[in-house]
Amino acid sequence: MIIVMAKNATEENIRRAEERVRNAGLKTHLSKGDEVTIIGVIGDKKKIANLEMNMMDGVEKTVRITEKYKLVSRDFKQTDTVVDVGGVKVGGGNLAVMAGPCAVESYEQLLEAAECVKAAGANFLRGGAFKPRTSPYDFQGLAEDGLKLLQRAAKETDLKVVTEIVDKDDIDLIGTYADVFQVGARNMQNFELLKALGKVNKPVLLKRGLSATVSEWLNAAEYIVAGGNENVILCERGIRTYETFTRNTLDISAVVAVKELSHLPIIVDPSHGTGRWQMVAPMARAAIAAGADGLIVEVHPHPEKALSDGDQSLKPKNFARLMEEIKELNAFMRKHYGEN
Ligand code: PEP
Ligand code: MN
């Protein structure tokens, strides 16, 4: 349930309303907007049903949230969440672009990628150091050595680092080098990992599971936010369908669905979403036109030599061209549709 406070509610009204909720053995989650203040009520359904709030001073109304996810829902918070990654903003009409190789392979490879994505206008360097590969015989990543290379290349090019975490025991290690923890599709419902990431004070990029519904995905985000970490960025990366021409079926409509259902920012991964580099730019443009807050794109200086996902990696010159297009497209979207 959420309690919507009246526009003229005083601090004392808010304090008393929160106190009543807590006295009933329930948890509160305060969200103060410019216009209205909302108190989220979380806990036992029966206790919530018995809670009488409507007659309290300063309370305008109470609204039941029927979905299982609450804190991430648009009902709970109407305004778009903007995740601030050390000064780089994700959400609210800002264009966030994360780019770089699928996997960190060497310093030379990474620096070349970092320099070109920075020059083209990206704000994050991506690259996996812990790779969840389908086959145990495939390249598994450079682990901590890879993290060190990421930090070094990102520092030299003034980019933020986003990298995947596959094990909750690696939180401290990865947190030392990364600005954003990426939870990959295969771990979207690794609930112990999600709970642990709820306790960190760094943003999380939560990719959609290979066969997850939008509702399951938002429930996964709820785990992180319910733990206390409100800085979650969602990422649509394609889902499994019967189609085999593409690696996955990129669900652009999920961008619109998430914007309706949640206040969290959403970016799109056209690389894993298609598996084919030729399709990356058209789908990236489609994502921005649909209102996405940004992109995560695989870029490799020499895709033919890539140790993973070369087929879906853009060459630097193609990425630079795409950036020009989407900057213009994003400006158009802002002008005509407001904050995406
Ligand atoms: C990746 O970003 O390299 C990756 C493994 O993505 P996903 O989890 O979406 O497959
Ligand atoms: Mn990849």
Coordinates of C-alpha atoms and ligand atoms in Angstrom, one line a residue:
M1 CA 0.0 0.0 0.0
I2 CA 1.1 3.6 -0.5
I3 CA 0.0 6.6 1.5
V4 CA -0.3 9.8 -0.6
M5 CA 0.2 12.8 1.6
A6 CA -1.8 16.0 0.9
K7 CA 0.2 18.8 -0.8
N8 CA -0.1 20.9 2.3
A9 CA 0.9 18.1 4.7
T10 CA 3.3 19.2 7.4
E11 CA 6.5 17.4 8.5
E12 CA 4.7 16.6 11.7
N13 CA 1.8 15.0 9.7
I14 CA 4.3 12.9 7.8
R15 CA 6.1 11.9 11.0
R16 CA 2.9 10.8 12.7
A17 CA 1.7 8.8 9.7
E18 CA 5.0 7.0 9.5
E19 CA 4.8 6.3 13.3
R20 CA 1.4 4.8 13.0
V21 CA 2.6 2.4 10.2
R22 CA 5.6 1.3 12.2
N23 CA 3.6 0.9 15.4
A24 CA 1.4 -1.6 13.4
G25 CA 4.6 -3.7 12.9
L26 CA 5.0 -2.6 9.2
K27 CA 7.9 -0.9 7.4
T28 CA 7.8 2.5 5.8
H29 CA 9.6 3.8 2.8
L30 CA 9.5 7.6 2.4
S31 CA 9.6 9.2 -1.1
K32 CA 9.5 13.0 -1.1
G33 CA 8.8 14.6 -4.4
D34 CA 8.6 18.3 -5.3
E35 CA 4.8 18.0 -5.4
V36 CA 3.8 15.1 -3.2
T37 CA 5.2 13.0 -0.5
I38 CA 4.4 9.3 -0.6
I39 CA 4.9 6.7 2.2
G40 CA 5.3 3.2 1.0
V41 CA 4.0 0.6 3.4
I42 CA 5.6 -2.8 3.3
G43 CA 4.9 -6.0 5.3
D44 CA 2.2 -8.5 6.3
K45 CA -0.9 -8.2 4.1
K46 CA -3.3 -8.6 7.0
K47 CA -1.6 -5.9 9.1
I48 CA -1.9 -3.6 6.1
A49 CA -5.6 -4.4 5.7
N50 CA -6.2 -3.4 9.3
L51 CA -4.3 -0.1 9.0
E52 CA -6.5 2.9 9.2
M53 CA -4.8 5.9 7.7
N54 CA -7.4 7.9 5.7
M55 CA -8.7 9.9 8.7
M56 CA -5.2 11.1 9.7
D57 CA -4.3 14.8 9.3
G58 CA -2.3 15.4 6.1
V59 CA -3.2 12.1 4.5
E60 CA -4.9 12.6 1.1
K61 CA -5.5 8.9 0.2
T62 CA -4.2 5.4 0.4
V63 CA -3.7 3.3 -2.7
R64 CA -3.3 -0.5 -2.8
I65 CA -0.6 -1.8 -5.1
T66 CA -1.8 -5.0 -6.5
E67 CA 1.5 -6.1 -8.1
K68 CA 4.0 -8.0 -5.9
Y69 CA 6.7 -5.4 -6.6
K70 CA 6.0 -2.2 -4.8
L71 CA 9.1 0.1 -4.3
V72 CA 10.0 -0.1 -8.0
S73 CA 6.5 0.5 -9.2
R74 CA 5.3 3.7 -10.9
D75 CA 2.3 3.8 -8.5
F76 CA 4.8 4.2 -5.7
K77 CA 6.8 6.9 -7.3
Q78 CA 5.6 8.8 -10.3
T79 CA 8.8 10.7 -11.2
D80 CA 11.6 9.0 -13.1
T81 CA 14.5 7.8 -11.0
V82 CA 17.8 9.2 -12.1
V83 CA 20.7 7.1 -11.1
D84 CA 23.8 9.1 -10.4
V85 CA 27.0 7.3 -11.1
G86 CA 29.7 9.6 -9.8
G87 CA 28.3 12.5 -11.7
V88 CA 27.1 10.6 -14.8
K89 CA 23.3 10.5 -14.8
V90 CA 21.2 7.6 -16.0
G91 CA 17.5 8.2 -16.6
G92 CA 15.4 11.3 -16.8
G93 CA 16.2 12.1 -20.4
N94 CA 20.0 11.8 -20.1
L95 CA 21.6 9.6 -22.7
A96 CA 23.7 6.9 -21.0
V97 CA 25.9 4.8 -23.3
M98 CA 28.0 1.9 -22.0
A99 CA 30.3 0.5 -24.5
G100 CA 33.4 -1.8 -24.8
P101 CA 34.3 -5.4 -25.5
C102 CA 32.3 -8.4 -24.3
A103 CA 35.3 -9.6 -22.3
V104 CA 38.5 -7.9 -21.1
E105 CA 41.3 -9.6 -23.0
S106 CA 44.4 -7.5 -22.7
Y107 CA 45.4 -4.0 -21.8
E108 CA 46.0 -3.0 -25.5
Q109 CA 42.6 -4.3 -26.6
L110 CA 40.8 -2.6 -23.7
L111 CA 42.6 0.8 -24.0
E112 CA 42.0 0.9 -27.8
A113 CA 38.3 0.2 -27.2
A114 CA 38.1 2.7 -24.3
E115 CA 39.7 5.5 -26.4
C116 CA 37.4 5.0 -29.3
V117 CA 34.2 4.7 -27.3
K118 CA 35.1 7.8 -25.3
A119 CA 35.9 9.8 -28.4
A120 CA 32.5 8.8 -29.8
G121 CA 30.7 10.0 -26.7
A122 CA 30.1 7.0 -24.5
N123 CA 30.2 7.5 -20.7
F124 CA 30.9 4.0 -19.5
L125 CA 33.4 1.3 -20.4
R126 CA 32.0 -2.1 -20.3
G127 CA 33.9 -5.4 -20.3
G128 CA 33.5 -8.7 -18.5
A129 CA 36.3 -10.0 -16.2
F130 CA 34.1 -12.9 -14.9
K131 CA 32.3 -14.4 -17.9
P132 CA 29.3 -16.7 -17.6
R133 CA 30.0 -18.8 -20.7
T134 CA 27.7 -21.5 -22.0
S135 CA 30.6 -23.9 -22.4
P136 CA 33.2 -24.5 -19.6
Y137 CA 35.8 -24.7 -22.3
D138 CA 35.3 -21.2 -23.5
F139 CA 37.3 -18.2 -22.3
Q140 CA 36.1 -17.5 -18.7
G141 CA 37.6 -14.1 -18.2
L142 CA 40.7 -12.6 -16.6
A143 CA 39.1 -12.2 -13.1
E144 CA 40.9 -9.7 -10.9
D145 CA 43.6 -9.0 -13.5
G146 CA 40.7 -8.0 -15.8
L147 CA 39.2 -5.7 -13.2
K148 CA 42.6 -4.0 -12.8
L149 CA 42.8 -3.4 -16.5
L150 CA 39.3 -2.0 -16.6
Q151 CA 40.0 0.4 -13.8
R152 CA 43.3 1.5 -15.5
A153 CA 41.8 2.0 -19.0
A154 CA 38.7 3.8 -17.6
K155 CA 40.9 6.1 -15.6
E156 CA 43.0 7.0 -18.5
T157 CA 40.0 7.8 -20.6
D158 CA 37.7 9.2 -17.9
L159 CA 35.0 6.6 -18.2
K160 CA 32.9 4.8 -15.6
V161 CA 33.3 1.1 -15.3
V162 CA 30.4 -1.4 -15.6
T163 CA 31.3 -5.1 -15.2
E164 CA 29.5 -8.3 -14.4
I165 CA 29.3 -10.0 -11.0
V166 CA 28.4 -13.7 -11.0
D167 CA 29.0 -14.5 -7.3
K168 CA 28.0 -12.6 -4.2
D169 CA 31.3 -13.4 -2.6
D170 CA 32.9 -11.2 -5.2
I171 CA 31.1 -8.0 -4.1
D172 CA 34.0 -6.5 -2.3
L173 CA 36.5 -7.4 -4.9
I174 CA 34.5 -6.0 -7.9
G175 CA 33.3 -3.0 -5.8
T176 CA 37.0 -2.0 -5.5
Y177 CA 37.3 -1.5 -9.3
A178 CA 33.8 -1.0 -10.7
D179 CA 31.3 1.9 -10.6
V180 CA 28.3 -0.2 -11.5
F181 CA 27.7 -3.9 -10.8
Q182 CA 26.2 -5.7 -13.8
V183 CA 23.9 -8.6 -13.0
G184 CA 23.7 -10.7 -16.2
A185 CA 20.7 -12.4 -17.7
R186 CA 21.7 -15.8 -16.3
N187 CA 21.7 -14.4 -12.7
M188 CA 18.6 -12.2 -12.8
Q189 CA 16.9 -14.6 -10.4
N190 CA 20.0 -15.3 -8.3
F191 CA 18.1 -14.0 -5.3
E192 CA 21.0 -14.3 -2.8
L193 CA 23.1 -12.2 -5.2
L194 CA 20.3 -9.7 -5.5
K195 CA 19.8 -9.5 -1.7
A196 CA 23.5 -8.9 -1.3
L197 CA 23.5 -6.1 -3.9
G198 CA 20.7 -4.5 -2.0
K199 CA 23.2 -3.8 0.8
V200 CA 25.8 -2.1 -1.4
N201 CA 26.0 1.6 -2.1
K202 CA 26.9 1.3 -5.8
P203 CA 24.4 1.2 -8.7
V204 CA 23.3 -2.1 -10.2
L205 CA 22.6 -2.8 -13.9
L206 CA 20.0 -5.6 -13.9
K207 CA 19.7 -7.4 -17.2
R208 CA 16.5 -9.2 -18.1
G209 CA 16.6 -12.9 -17.7
L210 CA 16.6 -15.0 -20.9
S211 CA 13.0 -16.1 -20.3
A212 CA 11.8 -13.7 -17.7
T213 CA 8.6 -11.8 -18.0
V214 CA 8.6 -8.0 -17.3
S215 CA 6.9 -8.7 -14.0
E216 CA 9.6 -11.3 -12.9
W217 CA 12.2 -8.8 -13.9
L218 CA 10.7 -6.0 -11.8
N219 CA 10.4 -8.4 -8.9
A220 CA 14.1 -9.1 -9.2
A221 CA 14.7 -5.3 -9.1
E222 CA 12.5 -5.1 -6.0
Y223 CA 14.9 -7.5 -4.2
I224 CA 17.7 -5.0 -4.6
V225 CA 15.6 -1.9 -3.8
A226 CA 13.9 -3.6 -0.8
G227 CA 17.4 -4.3 0.6
G228 CA 18.1 -0.6 0.6
N229 CA 19.9 0.1 -2.7
E230 CA 17.6 2.3 -4.8
N231 CA 20.1 2.7 -7.6
V232 CA 18.9 0.1 -10.1
I233 CA 19.2 0.5 -13.9
L234 CA 17.2 -2.1 -15.9
C235 CA 18.6 -3.5 -19.2
E236 CA 16.5 -5.2 -21.9
R237 CA 18.9 -7.7 -23.7
G238 CA 16.5 -9.9 -25.7
I239 CA 14.6 -13.0 -24.7
R240 CA 14.5 -16.6 -25.9
T241 CA 11.9 -17.3 -28.6
Y242 CA 11.5 -19.9 -31.3
E243 CA 13.4 -17.6 -33.7
T244 CA 16.9 -18.7 -34.5
F245 CA 18.0 -16.2 -37.1
T246 CA 18.8 -13.8 -34.2
R247 CA 20.6 -14.9 -31.0
N248 CA 17.6 -13.5 -29.0
T249 CA 14.5 -11.6 -29.8
L250 CA 15.0 -8.0 -28.6
D251 CA 11.8 -6.9 -26.9
I252 CA 11.7 -3.2 -27.6
S253 CA 8.1 -3.1 -26.3
A254 CA 9.6 -3.9 -22.8
V255 CA 11.0 -0.4 -22.8
V256 CA 7.5 1.0 -23.0
A257 CA 6.1 -1.5 -20.6
V258 CA 8.8 -0.7 -18.0
K259 CA 8.3 3.0 -18.4
E260 CA 4.6 2.5 -17.6
L261 CA 5.1 0.1 -14.7
S262 CA 8.2 1.4 -13.1
H263 CA 10.1 4.6 -12.3
L264 CA 13.5 2.9 -12.8
P265 CA 15.7 3.9 -15.8
I266 CA 16.0 1.3 -18.6
I267 CA 18.7 0.9 -21.2
V268 CA 18.9 -1.6 -24.1
D269 CA 21.6 -4.1 -25.2
P270 CA 21.2 -4.5 -29.0
S271 CA 24.4 -6.6 -29.1
H272 CA 23.1 -9.6 -27.1
G273 CA 19.6 -8.8 -28.2
T274 CA 20.4 -9.7 -31.8
G275 CA 23.8 -11.5 -31.9
R276 CA 24.6 -9.8 -35.2
W277 CA 26.6 -6.7 -35.6
Q278 CA 24.7 -5.6 -38.7
M279 CA 21.5 -5.4 -36.6
V280 CA 23.1 -3.5 -33.7
A281 CA 22.7 0.1 -35.1
P282 CA 19.1 -0.3 -36.3
M283 CA 18.0 -1.8 -33.1
A284 CA 19.9 0.8 -31.0
R285 CA 18.0 3.5 -32.9
A286 CA 14.7 1.7 -32.4
A287 CA 15.5 1.5 -28.6
I288 CA 16.1 5.2 -28.3
A289 CA 13.0 6.0 -30.4
A290 CA 11.0 3.8 -28.0
G291 CA 12.2 5.9 -25.1
A292 CA 15.1 4.0 -23.7
D293 CA 17.5 5.9 -21.4
G294 CA 20.6 4.6 -23.1
L295 CA 22.4 1.6 -24.5
I296 CA 25.0 -1.0 -23.7
V297 CA 26.9 -1.9 -26.8
E298 CA 29.7 -4.3 -27.5
V299 CA 32.6 -2.7 -29.3
H300 CA 35.9 -4.4 -30.2
P301 CA 38.9 -2.9 -32.0
H302 CA 39.3 -6.1 -33.9
P303 CA 36.0 -8.2 -33.7
E304 CA 37.4 -11.0 -35.8
K305 CA 40.0 -11.7 -33.1
A306 CA 37.6 -11.3 -30.1
L307 CA 37.7 -14.1 -27.5
S308 CA 33.9 -13.8 -27.1
D309 CA 31.0 -12.3 -29.0
G310 CA 33.0 -11.0 -32.0
D311 CA 30.0 -11.6 -34.3
Q312 CA 27.9 -9.0 -32.4
S313 CA 30.7 -6.5 -31.7
L314 CA 30.9 -3.2 -33.6
K315 CA 34.1 -1.9 -35.0
P316 CA 35.0 1.6 -33.7
K317 CA 34.1 3.4 -36.8
N318 CA 30.6 1.9 -36.9
F319 CA 30.1 2.7 -33.2
A320 CA 31.1 6.3 -33.8
R321 CA 28.6 6.6 -36.6
L322 CA 25.9 5.1 -34.3
M323 CA 26.7 7.6 -31.6
E324 CA 26.1 10.5 -33.9
E325 CA 22.8 9.1 -34.9
I326 CA 21.5 8.3 -31.4
K327 CA 22.6 11.7 -30.0
E328 CA 20.4 13.4 -32.6
L329 CA 17.6 10.9 -32.0
N330 CA 17.7 11.4 -28.2
A331 CA 17.6 15.2 -28.6
F332 CA 14.6 14.7 -30.9
M333 CA 12.9 12.5 -28.3
R334 CA 13.5 15.0 -25.5
K335 CA 12.2 17.8 -27.6
H336 CA 9.0 16.1 -28.7
Y337 CA 8.3 13.6 -25.8
G338 CA 9.9 15.3 -22.8
E339 CA 12.0 13.2 -20.5
N340 CA 11.7 10.1 -22.7
Ligands
PEP1 C1 27.4 -9.5 -21.3 O1 26.9 -8.3 -21.2 O2 28.5 -9.7 -21.8 C2 26.5 -10.6 -21.1 C3 27.0 -11.8 -20.8 O3 25.2 -10.3 -21.2 P1 23.9 -11.1 -20.8 O4 23.9 -11.4 -19.4 O5 22.8 -10.2 -21.2 O6 23.9 -12.4 -21.7
MN2 MN 28.9 -10.6 -24.6

